[in-house]
Structure formats: structure tokens, C-alpha cells
Amino acid sequence: MNDYFHCNANSETCGWIAAILAMICFGSFGVPIKGDAANSVDIDPLVMQSYKTFMCFVTSFFVLPLGVEFTFTPWGIVSGLFWVPSGVLAIYAIRNAGLAVSQGTWSSIIVLVSFVWGIFIFKEPVKSIALACFAIVLMIIGLWGMSYYSAPTTTDNDNIREQDMLTDDDNLPHQVSSTDDDDDDDLYNQSFQEEEEDGLNAEEEDMVQQDVLFIEQQQSSLSQRKKRTTLNDTCRTTPFQITKSSISSRSLQQQPTTLLPYHCGKGRRRKDVIFCFGNVQLSRRNAGLIAACANGLWGGSIMVPMHYSGKSTRGLGYVISFAIGATIITILLWILRYAYHLYKTKGSFVQSYYMLPSFHFKVMWLPGCIAGTLWSIGNVGSIISVHRLGEGVGYSVVQASMFVSGLWGIFWYKEVKGFWERIKWFCSAIVTLIGILLLSYEHGS
């Protein structure tokens, strides 16, 4: 097993090659997540993470032809416990705050976390701790700069908000539920209260009145539409894309439906505000940045359990254990999510089932598999890099994937606009590169 890639003669060279491979793949896996296919169905983060986990599991067995023996360590489950939740947070961050800014935020935090583990806890060798710390500071400053200059301007935010206010009628769910009048009144009051908090002008008040008329018309015709109600093909409240012919009217009547609180008549709704814990208002961007920070804090320890596994399960020998552990954790998260819905629906198995998000197989199988494959390849590279270079150096350097994702964000998604903003971003990238080069020089043999 130790002869894989024939890198024993120069293990550091192998580690740096693996780190560069991981940088490219980690910096690109988010592209399908932010692509048109994912946007068209508003893919749920746990669903996208499930695609990644599936491809991670399938591709992990490709290491066997390389001479790696099939071994398993329970420490792989611990790594999965770090990776799967942080992966969900990463997807949420990308879809709400943007690819470049999200990856820059969590990368700078992961660099700090992994460096602390490697240098101060595992006592990995460096020529000078002071200079190594200085290199890490340079990397964090550079990554933070790339993240900061990836942020859209105020004008861009206003344009995005205006675009988010407008959606087609076809994108709105046309389901109605058989809730009682008191619950409906609560929904009306909640909708009005949220709109009042933002402040309404005459035109917006007009739209709210249209909203009232729209909901009342739906409720008044409820009894006539029960038997004719069908599932929207892209509805997120069904775990699988099922045609209307395979669903009985009784099942449809049992489905829970939540009227959109931001529906403002004639197909208008607001999507730029997210409510957390009931009353806390956050913009989508801020919610995404919080998720990115949480991903960095939690995900910075993904490779730490490998240090406690045996020699036979380190390096490429850890890939299969990691994949199995991630699969177990992903399944547990789905069970917990279903149990939560059971609790909310007071034990209704049917309603809880329909409250699970759709996998959108027809639309998402290709981008989901591409994202999962890229991440899996990057994961193999990061495992080799950490095994050869150590946690403090290897996993820190991998976080320069921000440079790759930033290029995607600048040139493909146009997230960074303006000549001088791009110049500042590239200056930050140079600072990051200097930090990487200094850290590579300081790495002890």
C-alpha cells in the first residue's frame, strides 16, 4: 500500500502535487451547485450533499486497483461527522452568498483551525514556528481579501433584490390545504406583519391587497379543488419527482402546505429575506456568510481523526473509511430530518414523507454527480497532502482552492465587477500565494 503513486522517494513532492490537485477540484466542485440546473429547482442543501456523499462512496473504491487494501476504521465515521454537516453548510453558503465569497470565508477559518491542530496540538515539525505563523497570517489576510473583494457592491445587492422580487407564476406552488380558518388567519397576520416591518409604500400596499384577494379566492374554491389538486413537478415538499397519476387524491389531501408569506399578488414574492428561529431577519447573503463561518469552524477538523487511526488506514488507506463514515452520517441526517417532521406533524408518516425535499433526479443527477466526483477527487488529494505534509501545512495549503473558486466567480459568474475590484482581488491572491510559498519553505522534513 505504501507504494502508491511511487512517491516514497520524495513524499513531500507527492504531497504538494496532491495538494494542487485538491485545490483545483475543491475550487471547482461548487460550480454545479450554483449552476442553472440547481437554481431551476432550488435544490435543498442536504439533497446536494447526498449526491456528493454518494459519489464519494462510489469513487472511494477506485483506490483498490492502486494496491490499497480494503480496511476500515471507525475514525472514518468521525470524519464523516465533521464533513457532512459542514458540506451542507457549504452548499447553503454558496447558494445564498456566492461561490467566491463563501469559499474565501470558510477557507480562511479552516486554515487557522487546521494550523492550530497541526502545529500546536500534533507538534508537526516546522523550521520556525514564528515564520510559519507569519505565513498563515499572510494566507488568512489574502483569503479574507479575496473574499472581501468578491462581495457584490450595494448597487449589485439592490439589483439582485429587485430581481428576486419578481418570479413567474409558474414557479409558485398551486397547492391548497384543508387547514381551518384560524390557522389561515394566522398566516394572513404573519404575512402582513412581515410586510409592515419592512415599510410599505402605496404601490406595495396595493400589491398586498392583491395578495389578500388571491388567497381568499384560493380558500373559497378549496372544496371544489380538493379532488383536482396535483403536485407541481418541481415542488420541494416531495422527496421524489412523482407524476400526478401515481398519487391518490387522498394522499394529496394529507399533504401539508404552507402559503408563501412573501407572495404579493400576480406572481410577485420576496426571496431576499430569511427568517431564522421565527423572528430573526437575515438577508440571504448574511445567512450564507454565517453558514460559511460555521463550515470553517466545524469543517477545519475533517482530517484530524485520520491522525488517530492505525498506519494501515492512513493516506489512501483512509479513503474508504472516510466514504463509509460519510454515508452513515448522511443517512442519519435524513433519519433525523424525517423524525423532526414526524414531531412537527404529530406522528403523521405520510405528511412527514411529503415534507422531505425532492432529489430532482431528472434535473440534478448530472450536476450532482459532477460536484460529488470533483469533491471526491479533491478529498483524495487532501488526504494524501495531509498524510505527506501534515495537518498544519497540508490541509492549510489545500484551502488555496479559494483562488480557483474565485476565478470561477469572477470570469464565469461575474460575481466581482469593476476593474479595480478585480485588481484588489488579484493582489489578495498574490498575498495568499506568498503565504503558501513561505509555509512550504518552513515545513520541516
Short mmCIF file of N, CA, C and O in Angstrom, two decimals, residues 75-188:
data_model
loop_
_atom_site.label_atom_id
_atom_site.label_comp_id
_atom_site.label_asym_id
_atom_site.label_seq_id
_atom_site.Cartn_x
_atom_site.Cartn_y
_atom_site.Cartn_z
N TRP A 75 -12.76 5.68 12.87
CA TRP A 75 -12.42 7.10 12.82
C TRP A 75 -12.97 7.74 11.54
O TRP A 75 -13.14 8.97 11.48
N GLY A 76 -13.23 6.92 10.51
CA GLY A 76 -13.85 7.45 9.31
C GLY A 76 -15.23 8.01 9.57
O GLY A 76 -15.66 8.99 8.93
N ILE A 77 -15.95 7.42 10.52
CA ILE A 77 -17.27 7.92 10.89
C ILE A 77 -17.14 9.30 11.55
O ILE A 77 -17.97 10.20 11.33
N VAL A 78 -16.09 9.47 12.35
CA VAL A 78 -15.86 10.76 13.00
C VAL A 78 -15.57 11.84 11.94
O VAL A 78 -16.08 12.96 12.01
N SER A 79 -14.75 11.47 10.94
CA SER A 79 -14.50 12.42 9.85
C SER A 79 -15.79 12.75 9.11
O SER A 79 -16.04 13.90 8.73
N GLY A 80 -16.64 11.73 8.90
CA GLY A 80 -17.92 11.96 8.27
C GLY A 80 -18.80 12.89 9.09
O GLY A 80 -19.55 13.70 8.53
N LEU A 81 -18.69 12.78 10.41
CA LEU A 81 -19.47 13.66 11.29
C LEU A 81 -19.03 15.11 11.14
O LEU A 81 -19.84 16.04 11.29
N PHE A 82 -17.76 15.31 10.83
CA PHE A 82 -17.29 16.67 10.57
C PHE A 82 -17.66 17.13 9.16
O PHE A 82 -18.04 18.28 8.96
N TRP A 83 -17.53 16.21 8.19
CA TRP A 83 -17.67 16.63 6.80
C TRP A 83 -19.12 16.86 6.37
O TRP A 83 -19.43 17.89 5.77
N VAL A 84 -20.01 15.92 6.65
CA VAL A 84 -21.36 16.00 6.10
C VAL A 84 -22.10 17.27 6.55
O VAL A 84 -22.62 18.02 5.71
N PRO A 85 -22.16 17.56 7.86
CA PRO A 85 -22.82 18.82 8.24
C PRO A 85 -22.14 20.06 7.66
O PRO A 85 -22.81 21.00 7.22
N SER A 86 -20.80 20.06 7.63
CA SER A 86 -20.10 21.21 7.06
C SER A 86 -20.33 21.30 5.56
O SER A 86 -20.39 22.40 4.99
N GLY A 87 -20.49 20.13 4.90
CA GLY A 87 -20.80 20.15 3.48
C GLY A 87 -22.17 20.75 3.20
O GLY A 87 -22.35 21.49 2.23
N VAL A 88 -23.14 20.44 4.05
CA VAL A 88 -24.47 21.05 3.92
C VAL A 88 -24.38 22.57 4.10
O VAL A 88 -24.98 23.34 3.34
N LEU A 89 -23.62 22.99 5.09
CA LEU A 89 -23.43 24.43 5.32
C LEU A 89 -22.74 25.10 4.13
O LEU A 89 -23.08 26.22 3.76
N ALA A 90 -21.77 24.40 3.54
CA ALA A 90 -21.05 24.96 2.40
C ALA A 90 -21.99 25.17 1.21
O ALA A 90 -21.94 26.22 0.54
N ILE A 91 -22.85 24.19 0.95
CA ILE A 91 -23.80 24.31 -0.16
C ILE A 91 -24.76 25.46 0.09
O ILE A 91 -25.07 26.25 -0.81
N TYR A 92 -25.25 25.55 1.32
CA TYR A 92 -26.16 26.65 1.67
C TYR A 92 -25.48 28.00 1.47
O TYR A 92 -26.07 28.95 0.95
N ALA A 93 -24.20 28.08 1.89
CA ALA A 93 -23.46 29.34 1.77
C ALA A 93 -23.27 29.72 0.30
O ALA A 93 -23.47 30.88 -0.08
N ILE A 94 -22.90 28.75 -0.53
CA ILE A 94 -22.66 29.03 -1.95
C ILE A 94 -23.93 29.53 -2.62
O ILE A 94 -23.91 30.49 -3.40
N ARG A 95 -25.05 28.91 -2.31
CA ARG A 95 -26.30 29.25 -2.98
C ARG A 95 -26.89 30.57 -2.49
O ARG A 95 -27.75 31.13 -3.18
N ASN A 96 -26.45 31.05 -1.35
CA ASN A 96 -27.03 32.28 -0.82
C ASN A 96 -26.06 33.46 -0.79
O ASN A 96 -26.49 34.60 -0.94
N ALA A 97 -24.77 33.21 -0.59
CA ALA A 97 -23.80 34.30 -0.52
C ALA A 97 -22.90 34.38 -1.74
O ALA A 97 -22.24 35.40 -1.94
N GLY A 98 -22.86 33.33 -2.54
CA GLY A 98 -21.99 33.33 -3.71
C GLY A 98 -20.81 32.40 -3.53
O GLY A 98 -20.39 32.09 -2.40
N LEU A 99 -20.27 31.92 -4.65
CA LEU A 99 -19.20 30.93 -4.62
C LEU A 99 -17.90 31.49 -4.08
O LEU A 99 -17.29 30.93 -3.15
N ALA A 100 -17.44 32.61 -4.65
CA ALA A 100 -16.13 33.13 -4.28
C ALA A 100 -16.08 33.61 -2.83
O ALA A 100 -15.17 33.27 -2.07
N VAL A 101 -17.07 34.40 -2.42
CA VAL A 101 -17.05 34.96 -1.07
C VAL A 101 -17.23 33.86 -0.02
O VAL A 101 -16.61 33.91 1.05
N SER A 102 -18.05 32.86 -0.31
CA SER A 102 -18.26 31.78 0.66
C SER A 102 -17.00 30.96 0.87
O SER A 102 -16.58 30.69 2.00
N GLN A 103 -16.37 30.57 -0.24
CA GLN A 103 -15.18 29.74 -0.11
C GLN A 103 -14.03 30.51 0.52
O GLN A 103 -13.23 29.96 1.27
N GLY A 104 -13.94 31.80 0.23
CA GLY A 104 -12.91 32.61 0.87
C GLY A 104 -13.11 32.71 2.37
O GLY A 104 -12.15 32.67 3.14
N THR A 105 -14.36 32.81 2.80
CA THR A 105 -14.66 32.93 4.23
C THR A 105 -14.31 31.65 4.97
O THR A 105 -13.59 31.68 5.97
N TRP A 106 -14.83 30.52 4.47
CA TRP A 106 -14.56 29.29 5.23
C TRP A 106 -13.12 28.82 5.07
O TRP A 106 -12.57 28.21 5.98
N SER A 107 -12.47 29.14 3.94
CA SER A 107 -11.08 28.73 3.75
C SER A 107 -10.16 29.40 4.75
O SER A 107 -9.25 28.77 5.31
N SER A 108 -10.37 30.70 4.99
CA SER A 108 -9.51 31.41 5.94
C SER A 108 -9.67 30.86 7.35
O SER A 108 -8.69 30.76 8.11
N ILE A 109 -10.89 30.45 7.70
CA ILE A 109 -11.11 29.87 9.03
C ILE A 109 -10.52 28.47 9.12
O ILE A 109 -9.90 28.11 10.13
N ILE A 110 -10.68 27.68 8.06
CA ILE A 110 -10.12 26.32 8.06
C ILE A 110 -8.61 26.36 8.16
O ILE A 110 -8.00 25.52 8.83
N VAL A 111 -7.97 27.32 7.49
CA VAL A 111 -6.51 27.46 7.58
C VAL A 111 -6.09 27.63 9.03
O VAL A 111 -5.15 26.98 9.51
N LEU A 112 -6.78 28.49 9.75
CA LEU A 112 -6.43 28.74 11.15
C LEU A 112 -6.68 27.50 12.01
O LEU A 112 -5.82 27.11 12.82
N VAL A 113 -7.83 26.85 11.82
CA VAL A 113 -8.16 25.67 12.63
C VAL A 113 -7.18 24.53 12.38
O VAL A 113 -6.65 23.93 13.32
N SER A 114 -6.92 24.22 11.10
CA SER A 114 -6.02 23.11 10.79
C SER A 114 -4.59 23.40 11.21
O SER A 114 -3.86 22.50 11.63
N PHE A 115 -4.17 24.67 11.15
CA PHE A 115 -2.81 25.03 11.58
C PHE A 115 -2.66 24.84 13.08
O PHE A 115 -1.63 24.34 13.55
N VAL A 116 -3.69 25.22 13.83
CA VAL A 116 -3.63 25.02 15.28
C VAL A 116 -3.54 23.54 15.62
O VAL A 116 -2.74 23.13 16.47
N TRP A 117 -4.35 22.71 14.94
CA TRP A 117 -4.28 21.26 15.16
C TRP A 117 -2.88 20.73 14.85
O TRP A 117 -2.31 19.97 15.65
N GLY A 118 -2.35 21.10 13.69
CA GLY A 118 -1.09 20.51 13.23
C GLY A 118 0.12 20.97 14.02
O GLY A 118 0.93 20.15 14.45
N ILE A 119 0.26 22.25 14.21
CA ILE A 119 1.49 22.79 14.80
C ILE A 119 1.46 22.76 16.33
O ILE A 119 2.45 22.38 16.97
N PHE A 120 0.34 23.13 16.92
CA PHE A 120 0.31 23.28 18.38
C PHE A 120 -0.22 22.06 19.12
O PHE A 120 0.05 21.90 20.31
N ILE A 121 -0.99 21.20 18.43
CA ILE A 121 -1.52 20.01 19.10
C ILE A 121 -0.75 18.76 18.69
O ILE A 121 -0.30 17.99 19.54
N PHE A 122 -0.56 18.56 17.37
CA PHE A 122 0.17 17.38 16.90
C PHE A 122 1.68 17.60 16.87
O PHE A 122 2.44 16.66 16.61
N LYS A 123 2.13 18.84 17.11
CA LYS A 123 3.56 19.17 17.15
C LYS A 123 4.27 18.77 15.87
O LYS A 123 5.37 18.20 15.89
N GLU A 124 3.65 19.05 14.73
CA GLU A 124 4.27 18.72 13.45
C GLU A 124 5.48 19.64 13.22
O GLU A 124 5.45 20.82 13.57
N PRO A 125 6.55 19.10 12.61
CA PRO A 125 7.81 19.86 12.52
C PRO A 125 7.75 21.01 11.52
O PRO A 125 7.25 20.87 10.41
N VAL A 126 8.24 22.17 11.94
CA VAL A 126 8.48 23.31 11.06
C VAL A 126 9.82 23.91 11.44
O VAL A 126 10.29 23.74 12.57
N LYS A 127 10.45 24.60 10.50
CA LYS A 127 11.76 25.18 10.78
C LYS A 127 11.66 26.30 11.81
O LYS A 127 12.54 26.45 12.67
N SER A 128 10.62 27.09 11.72
CA SER A 128 10.42 28.19 12.65
C SER A 128 8.92 28.38 12.87
O SER A 128 8.19 28.67 11.91
N ILE A 129 8.48 28.22 14.10
CA ILE A 129 7.06 28.40 14.39
C ILE A 129 6.63 29.83 14.12
O ILE A 129 5.53 30.09 13.60
N ALA A 130 7.51 30.79 14.43
CA ALA A 130 7.18 32.20 14.23
C ALA A 130 6.94 32.50 12.75
O ALA A 130 5.94 33.14 12.37
N LEU A 131 7.86 32.04 11.89
CA LEU A 131 7.70 32.29 10.46
C LEU A 131 6.53 31.50 9.88
O LEU A 131 5.85 31.97 8.96
N ALA A 132 6.28 30.30 10.41
CA ALA A 132 5.13 29.52 9.95
C ALA A 132 3.83 30.24 10.31
O ALA A 132 2.89 30.28 9.50
N CYS A 133 3.80 30.82 11.51
CA CYS A 133 2.61 31.59 11.91
C CYS A 133 2.44 32.82 11.02
O CYS A 133 1.32 33.18 10.64
N PHE A 134 3.57 33.45 10.68
CA PHE A 134 3.51 34.61 9.79
C PHE A 134 2.97 34.22 8.42
O PHE A 134 2.17 34.95 7.82
N ALA A 135 3.39 33.05 7.93
CA ALA A 135 2.90 32.55 6.64
C ALA A 135 1.39 32.31 6.69
O ALA A 135 0.66 32.63 5.74
N ILE A 136 0.93 31.75 7.82
CA ILE A 136 -0.51 31.51 7.98
C ILE A 136 -1.28 32.83 8.02
O ILE A 136 -2.37 32.95 7.43
N VAL A 137 -0.70 33.83 8.69
CA VAL A 137 -1.35 35.13 8.75
C VAL A 137 -1.48 35.73 7.35
O VAL A 137 -2.52 36.29 6.98
N LEU A 138 -0.41 35.59 6.55
CA LEU A 138 -0.47 36.07 5.18
C LEU A 138 -1.56 35.36 4.39
O LEU A 138 -2.31 35.99 3.63
N MET A 139 -1.65 34.04 4.57
CA MET A 139 -2.69 33.29 3.86
C MET A 139 -4.08 33.74 4.27
O MET A 139 -4.97 33.91 3.43
N ILE A 140 -4.28 33.94 5.58
CA ILE A 140 -5.60 34.36 6.06
C ILE A 140 -5.95 35.75 5.54
O ILE A 140 -7.08 36.00 5.10
N ILE A 141 -4.96 36.67 5.55
CA ILE A 141 -5.20 38.02 5.03
C ILE A 141 -5.55 37.95 3.54
O ILE A 141 -6.49 38.61 3.06
N GLY A 142 -4.79 37.14 2.80
CA GLY A 142 -5.06 37.02 1.37
C GLY A 142 -6.41 36.41 1.08
O GLY A 142 -7.16 36.89 0.22
N LEU A 143 -6.74 35.33 1.81
CA LEU A 143 -8.04 34.69 1.61
C LEU A 143 -9.18 35.63 2.00
O LEU A 143 -10.21 35.69 1.32
N TRP A 144 -8.99 36.36 3.10
CA TRP A 144 -10.01 37.31 3.52
C TRP A 144 -10.17 38.41 2.47
O TRP A 144 -11.28 38.84 2.17
N GLY A 145 -9.04 38.88 1.92
CA GLY A 145 -9.11 39.91 0.89
C GLY A 145 -9.85 39.42 -0.34
O GLY A 145 -10.69 40.14 -0.90
N MET A 146 -9.56 38.19 -0.78
CA MET A 146 -10.28 37.65 -1.94
C MET A 146 -11.77 37.53 -1.64
O MET A 146 -12.61 37.78 -2.50
N SER A 147 -12.08 37.13 -0.41
CA SER A 147 -13.48 37.04 -0.03
C SER A 147 -14.13 38.41 0.01
O SER A 147 -15.25 38.59 -0.49
N TYR A 148 -13.43 39.39 0.57
CA TYR A 148 -14.00 40.74 0.71
C TYR A 148 -14.25 41.38 -0.65
O TYR A 148 -15.30 41.97 -0.89
N TYR A 149 -13.29 41.25 -1.54
CA TYR A 149 -13.43 41.88 -2.86
C TYR A 149 -14.27 41.05 -3.82
O TYR A 149 -14.49 41.47 -4.96
N SER A 150 -14.73 39.89 -3.34
CA SER A 150 -15.70 39.12 -4.11
C SER A 150 -17.12 39.54 -3.79
O SER A 150 -18.07 39.10 -4.45
N ALA A 151 -17.28 40.37 -2.75
CA ALA A 151 -18.62 40.77 -2.32
C ALA A 151 -19.22 41.72 -3.34
O ALA A 151 -18.54 42.63 -3.83
N PRO A 152 -20.50 41.56 -3.66
CA PRO A 152 -21.16 42.49 -4.57
C PRO A 152 -21.30 43.86 -3.93
O PRO A 152 -21.37 43.99 -2.71
N THR A 153 -21.33 44.88 -4.75
CA THR A 153 -21.50 46.24 -4.25
C THR A 153 -22.93 46.47 -3.81
O THR A 153 -23.81 45.65 -4.04
N THR A 154 -23.18 47.62 -3.19
CA THR A 154 -24.53 47.95 -2.76
C THR A 154 -25.49 48.00 -3.93
O THR A 154 -26.63 47.53 -3.86
N THR A 155 -25.02 48.54 -5.05
CA THR A 155 -25.87 48.60 -6.25
C THR A 155 -26.21 47.20 -6.73
O THR A 155 -27.34 46.91 -7.11
N ASP A 156 -25.22 46.32 -6.71
CA ASP A 156 -25.47 44.94 -7.12
C ASP A 156 -26.49 44.28 -6.23
O ASP A 156 -27.36 43.54 -6.68
N ASN A 157 -26.38 44.53 -4.92
CA ASN A 157 -27.33 43.95 -3.98
C ASN A 157 -28.75 44.43 -4.26
O ASN A 157 -29.71 43.67 -4.19
N ASP A 158 -28.87 45.73 -4.58
CA ASP A 158 -30.19 46.27 -4.89
C ASP A 158 -30.76 45.64 -6.14
O ASP A 158 -31.95 45.31 -6.20
N ASN A 159 -29.91 45.44 -7.15
CA ASN A 159 -30.38 44.81 -8.38
C ASN A 159 -30.81 43.38 -8.14
O ASN A 159 -31.82 42.92 -8.66
N ILE A 160 -30.02 42.65 -7.33
CA ILE A 160 -30.37 41.27 -7.01
C ILE A 160 -31.69 41.22 -6.26
O ILE A 160 -32.54 40.37 -6.51
N ARG A 161 -31.87 42.17 -5.32
CA ARG A 161 -33.10 42.18 -4.55
C ARG A 161 -34.30 42.44 -5.45
O ARG A 161 -35.36 41.83 -5.30
N GLU A 162 -34.14 43.36 -6.41
CA GLU A 162 -35.24 43.64 -7.32
C GLU A 162 -35.57 42.44 -8.19
O GLU A 162 -36.73 42.14 -8.46
N GLN A 163 -34.52 41.72 -8.64
CA GLN A 163 -34.76 40.54 -9.45
C GLN A 163 -35.42 39.44 -8.64
O GLN A 163 -36.26 38.70 -9.14
N ASP A 164 -35.01 39.32 -7.38
CA ASP A 164 -35.60 38.28 -6.53
C ASP A 164 -37.05 38.56 -6.21
O ASP A 164 -37.81 37.67 -5.87
N MET A 165 -37.45 39.83 -6.29
CA MET A 165 -38.84 40.17 -6.01
C MET A 165 -39.78 39.68 -7.10
O MET A 165 -40.98 39.56 -6.90
N LEU A 166 -39.20 39.41 -8.29
CA LEU A 166 -40.03 39.04 -9.43
C LEU A 166 -39.81 37.59 -9.77
O LEU A 166 -38.70 37.19 -10.06
N THR A 167 -40.87 36.79 -9.75
CA THR A 167 -40.82 35.40 -10.17
C THR A 167 -42.06 35.10 -10.96
O THR A 167 -43.10 35.74 -10.81
N ASP A 168 -41.97 34.13 -11.83
CA ASP A 168 -43.11 33.76 -12.66
C ASP A 168 -44.15 33.05 -11.83
O ASP A 168 -43.86 32.38 -10.85
N ASP A 169 -45.39 33.16 -12.27
CA ASP A 169 -46.47 32.45 -11.59
C ASP A 169 -46.26 30.95 -11.62
O ASP A 169 -46.66 30.25 -10.72
N ASP A 170 -45.60 30.46 -12.67
CA ASP A 170 -45.41 29.02 -12.80
C ASP A 170 -44.49 28.48 -11.73
O ASP A 170 -44.48 27.28 -11.45
N ASN A 171 -43.65 29.33 -11.13
CA ASN A 171 -42.73 28.86 -10.11
C ASN A 171 -43.36 28.79 -8.73
O ASN A 171 -42.74 28.34 -7.78
N LEU A 172 -44.58 29.28 -8.59
CA LEU A 172 -45.25 29.27 -7.30
C LEU A 172 -46.05 28.00 -7.16
O LEU A 172 -46.72 27.56 -8.09
N PRO A 173 -46.01 27.35 -5.98
CA PRO A 173 -46.80 26.15 -5.79
C PRO A 173 -48.28 26.47 -5.80
O PRO A 173 -48.72 27.44 -5.20
N HIS A 174 -49.08 25.64 -6.51
CA HIS A 174 -50.51 25.86 -6.64
C HIS A 174 -51.31 24.92 -5.76
O HIS A 174 -52.43 24.59 -6.07
N GLN A 175 -50.69 24.46 -4.67
CA GLN A 175 -51.41 23.59 -3.76
C GLN A 175 -52.20 24.41 -2.77
O GLN A 175 -51.84 25.54 -2.43
N VAL A 176 -53.28 23.87 -2.28
CA VAL A 176 -54.02 24.46 -1.18
C VAL A 176 -54.25 23.39 -0.15
O VAL A 176 -54.31 22.21 -0.46
N SER A 177 -54.35 23.80 1.10
CA SER A 177 -54.51 22.81 2.15
C SER A 177 -55.85 22.98 2.83
O SER A 177 -56.53 23.99 2.67
N SER A 178 -56.22 21.99 3.61
CA SER A 178 -57.52 21.99 4.28
C SER A 178 -57.38 22.42 5.74
O SER A 178 -58.01 21.86 6.62
N THR A 179 -56.50 23.39 6.00
CA THR A 179 -56.35 23.89 7.37
C THR A 179 -57.57 24.70 7.75
O THR A 179 -58.28 25.25 6.91
N ASP A 180 -57.81 24.83 9.05
CA ASP A 180 -59.00 25.55 9.49
C ASP A 180 -58.80 27.05 9.37
O ASP A 180 -57.72 27.55 9.11
N ASP A 181 -59.91 27.80 9.59
CA ASP A 181 -59.88 29.24 9.35
C ASP A 181 -58.93 29.96 10.30
O ASP A 181 -58.32 30.96 9.94
N ASP A 182 -58.80 29.45 11.54
CA ASP A 182 -57.92 30.12 12.49
C ASP A 182 -56.48 30.07 12.02
O ASP A 182 -55.74 31.05 12.13
N ASP A 183 -56.05 28.90 11.51
CA ASP A 183 -54.69 28.79 11.01
C ASP A 183 -54.48 29.70 9.82
O ASP A 183 -53.42 30.31 9.65
N ASP A 184 -55.50 29.83 8.95
CA ASP A 184 -55.38 30.70 7.79
C ASP A 184 -55.22 32.15 8.23
O ASP A 184 -54.42 32.91 7.67
N ASP A 185 -56.01 32.55 9.26
CA ASP A 185 -55.90 33.92 9.75
C ASP A 185 -54.51 34.19 10.28
O ASP A 185 -53.97 35.29 10.12
N ASP A 186 -53.91 33.19 10.96
CA ASP A 186 -52.56 33.35 11.47
C ASP A 186 -51.57 33.59 10.34
O ASP A 186 -50.65 34.40 10.44
N LEU A 187 -51.77 32.85 9.23
CA LEU A 187 -50.89 33.03 8.08
C LEU A 187 -51.04 34.43 7.50
O LEU A 187 -50.06 35.09 7.14
N TYR A 188 -52.30 34.92 7.40
CA TYR A 188 -52.52 36.27 6.89
C TYR A 188 -51.82 37.30 7.78
O TYR A 188 -51.12 38.18 7.31
#
